[in-house]
Coordinates of C-alpha atoms and ligand atoms in Angstrom, one line a residue:
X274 CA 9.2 40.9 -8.0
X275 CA 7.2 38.2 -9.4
X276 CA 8.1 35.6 -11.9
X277 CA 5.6 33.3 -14.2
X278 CA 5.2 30.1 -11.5
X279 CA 7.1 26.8 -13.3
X280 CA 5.5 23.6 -13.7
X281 CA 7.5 21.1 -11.7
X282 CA 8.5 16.9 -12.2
X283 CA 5.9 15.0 -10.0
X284 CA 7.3 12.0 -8.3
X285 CA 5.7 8.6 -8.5
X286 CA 5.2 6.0 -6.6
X287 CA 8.2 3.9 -6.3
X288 CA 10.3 6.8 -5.3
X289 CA 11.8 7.2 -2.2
X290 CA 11.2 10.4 -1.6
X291 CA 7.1 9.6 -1.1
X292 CA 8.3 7.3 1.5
X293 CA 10.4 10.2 3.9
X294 CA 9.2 12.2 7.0
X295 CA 9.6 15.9 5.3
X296 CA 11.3 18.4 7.7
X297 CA 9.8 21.3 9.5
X298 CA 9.9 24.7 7.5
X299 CA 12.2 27.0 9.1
X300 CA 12.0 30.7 7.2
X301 CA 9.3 31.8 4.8
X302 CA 11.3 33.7 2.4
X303 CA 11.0 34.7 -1.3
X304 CA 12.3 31.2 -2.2
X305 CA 9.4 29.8 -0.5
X306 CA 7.2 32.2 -1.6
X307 CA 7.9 31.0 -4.9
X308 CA 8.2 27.4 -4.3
X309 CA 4.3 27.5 -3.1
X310 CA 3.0 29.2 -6.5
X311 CA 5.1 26.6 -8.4
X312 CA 3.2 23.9 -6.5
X313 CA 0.1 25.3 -6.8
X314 CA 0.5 26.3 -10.4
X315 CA 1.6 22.3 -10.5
X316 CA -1.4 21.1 -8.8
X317 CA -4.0 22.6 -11.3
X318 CA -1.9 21.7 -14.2
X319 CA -2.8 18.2 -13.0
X320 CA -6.6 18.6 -11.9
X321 CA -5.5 18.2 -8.1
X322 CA -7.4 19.0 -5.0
X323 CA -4.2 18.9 -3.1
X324 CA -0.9 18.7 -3.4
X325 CA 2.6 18.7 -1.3
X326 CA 5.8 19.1 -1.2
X327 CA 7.6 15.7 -1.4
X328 CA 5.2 15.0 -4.8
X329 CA 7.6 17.3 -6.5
X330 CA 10.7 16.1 -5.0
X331 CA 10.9 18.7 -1.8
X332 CA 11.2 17.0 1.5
X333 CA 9.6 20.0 3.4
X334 CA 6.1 20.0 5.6
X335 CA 4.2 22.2 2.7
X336 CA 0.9 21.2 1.3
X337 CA -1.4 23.0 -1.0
X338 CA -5.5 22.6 -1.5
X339 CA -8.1 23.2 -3.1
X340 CA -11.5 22.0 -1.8
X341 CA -13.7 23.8 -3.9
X342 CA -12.5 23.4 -7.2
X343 CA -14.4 20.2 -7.5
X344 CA -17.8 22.1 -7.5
X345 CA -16.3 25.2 -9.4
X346 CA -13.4 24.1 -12.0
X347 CA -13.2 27.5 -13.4
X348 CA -12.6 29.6 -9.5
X349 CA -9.2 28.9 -8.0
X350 CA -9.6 29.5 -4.6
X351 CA -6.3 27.5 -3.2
X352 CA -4.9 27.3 0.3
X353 CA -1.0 26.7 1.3
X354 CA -0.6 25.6 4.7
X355 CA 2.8 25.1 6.0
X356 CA 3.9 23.1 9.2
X357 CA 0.7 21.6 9.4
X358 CA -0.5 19.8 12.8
X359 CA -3.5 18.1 12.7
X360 CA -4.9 18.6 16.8
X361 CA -8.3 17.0 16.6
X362 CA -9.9 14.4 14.6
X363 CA -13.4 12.8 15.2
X364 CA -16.0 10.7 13.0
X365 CA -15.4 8.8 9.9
X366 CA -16.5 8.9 6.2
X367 CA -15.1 7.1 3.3
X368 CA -14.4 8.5 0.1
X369 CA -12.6 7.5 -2.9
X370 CA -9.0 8.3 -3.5
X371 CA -6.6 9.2 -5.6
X372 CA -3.0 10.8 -6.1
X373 CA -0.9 12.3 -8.5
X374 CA 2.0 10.3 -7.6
X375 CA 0.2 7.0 -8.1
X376 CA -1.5 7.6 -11.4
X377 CA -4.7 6.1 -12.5
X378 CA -5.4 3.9 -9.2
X379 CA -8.7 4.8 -7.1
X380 CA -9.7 3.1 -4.2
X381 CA -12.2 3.8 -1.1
X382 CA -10.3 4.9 2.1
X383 CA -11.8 5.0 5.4
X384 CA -10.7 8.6 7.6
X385 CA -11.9 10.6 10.1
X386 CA -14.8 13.5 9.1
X387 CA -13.6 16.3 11.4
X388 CA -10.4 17.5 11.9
X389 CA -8.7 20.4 13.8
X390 CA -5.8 21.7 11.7
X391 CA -3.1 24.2 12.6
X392 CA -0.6 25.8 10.5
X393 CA 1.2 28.7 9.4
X394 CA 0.4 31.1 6.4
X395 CA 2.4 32.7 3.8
X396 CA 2.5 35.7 5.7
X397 CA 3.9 33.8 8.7
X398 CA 0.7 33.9 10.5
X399 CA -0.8 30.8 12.1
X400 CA -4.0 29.6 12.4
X401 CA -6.1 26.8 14.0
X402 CA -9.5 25.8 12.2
X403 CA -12.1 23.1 11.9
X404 CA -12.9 21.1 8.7
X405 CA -15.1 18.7 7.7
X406 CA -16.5 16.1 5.1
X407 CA -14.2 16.6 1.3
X408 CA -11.8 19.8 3.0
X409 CA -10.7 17.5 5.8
X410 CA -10.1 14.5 3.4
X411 CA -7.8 15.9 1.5
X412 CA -5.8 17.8 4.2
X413 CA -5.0 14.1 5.8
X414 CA -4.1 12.5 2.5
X415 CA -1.6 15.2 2.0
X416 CA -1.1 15.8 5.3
X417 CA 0.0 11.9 5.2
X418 CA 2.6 12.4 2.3
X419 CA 4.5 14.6 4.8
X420 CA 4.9 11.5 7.0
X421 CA 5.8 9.3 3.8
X422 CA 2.8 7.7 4.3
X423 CA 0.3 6.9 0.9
X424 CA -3.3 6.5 0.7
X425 CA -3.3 2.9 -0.7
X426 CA -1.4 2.3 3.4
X427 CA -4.9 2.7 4.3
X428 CA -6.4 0.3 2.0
X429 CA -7.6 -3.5 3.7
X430 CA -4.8 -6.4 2.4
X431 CA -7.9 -7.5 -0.1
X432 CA -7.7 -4.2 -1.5
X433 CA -4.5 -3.0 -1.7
X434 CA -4.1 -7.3 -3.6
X435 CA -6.6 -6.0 -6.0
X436 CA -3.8 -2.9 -7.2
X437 CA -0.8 -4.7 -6.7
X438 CA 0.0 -5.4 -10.3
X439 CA -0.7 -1.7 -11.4
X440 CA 1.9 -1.0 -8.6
X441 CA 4.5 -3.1 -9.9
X442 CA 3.7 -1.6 -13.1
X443 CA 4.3 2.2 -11.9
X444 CA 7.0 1.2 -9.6
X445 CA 9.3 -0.4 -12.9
X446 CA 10.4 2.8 -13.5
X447 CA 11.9 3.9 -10.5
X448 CA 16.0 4.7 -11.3
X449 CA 18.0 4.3 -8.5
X450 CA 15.1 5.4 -5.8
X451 CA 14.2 8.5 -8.7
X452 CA 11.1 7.7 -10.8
X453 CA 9.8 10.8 -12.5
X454 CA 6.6 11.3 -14.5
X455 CA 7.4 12.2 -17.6
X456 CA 5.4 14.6 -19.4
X457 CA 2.8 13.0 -21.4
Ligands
ZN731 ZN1 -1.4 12.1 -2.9

């Protein structure tokens, strides 16, 4: 049976969940089936490419994407990769950045072009494949949350100066390690 997927709270910077190494996923049963459409359904409702698990408050190695929604807004085509192991990386390309949890701050990161990326699908199967350029991009930042590790760790000392203020700013509303966007 399927139910209508449900928007969930997206965690901000500041919160200490960003900041944990999410745990292997162990069973994919209906609960997770469910968790991934809620994240996905979460994703678009904030114009993502990508989104995982600890964004929404779930410590668990889960990411979602969508590459091509960027050139076609109007076809979801999104991807759910669980467990994900990145094997192989090669080249570099830099490319400007941003995250849901750490609203309304861009900046230029520097990653590898290639990447070799295993993981396991909904239906338990698991697969090993090759990206490149924008796809690969945005499988290391999220694959990066599941280590508790945020884009703007990439960023040079000059740069990550440059946002500091708009980090204090977003961080001010962290509650005892919580700090929930709020619907706006
Ligand atoms: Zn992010």
């Amino acid at each position: 049976m399927s139910r209508k997927p449900k928007l969930l709270p997206i965690h901000i910077y500041g919160d200490k969940v960003l900041r944990l190494k999410s745990e292997e996923v162990q069973k994919i049963d209906e609960n997770l089936l469910q968790f991934a459409e809620d994240l996905i359904a979460t994703m678009y409702q904030w114009d993502g490419v990508g989104l995982s698990a600890p964004q929404v408050g779930v410590s668990k190695r889960i990411i979602v994407i969508d590459p091509q929604i960027k050139d076609n807004p109007k076809k979801h085509s999104p991807m759910v990769m669980i467990n994900p192991v990145i094997e192989e990386s090669s080249g570099e390309t830099e490319t400007e950045e941003g995250c849901i949890s750490i609203p309304d701050i861009y900046a230029k990161v520097v990653r590898p072009s290639n990447i070799t990326v295993s993981y396991t699908d909904l239906q338990n199967e698991r697969h090993r494949i090759n990206l490149s350029g924008y796809a690969a991009v945005i499988v290391q930042h999220e694959y990066d949350h599941l280590e508790g590790i945020l884009f703007i760790d990439h960023l040079s000392t000059i740069a990550r100066l440059k946002i500091r203020n708009k980090l204090k700013e977003l961080q001010k509303n962290t509650v005892d390690g919580i700090n929930i966007r709020c619907e706006e």
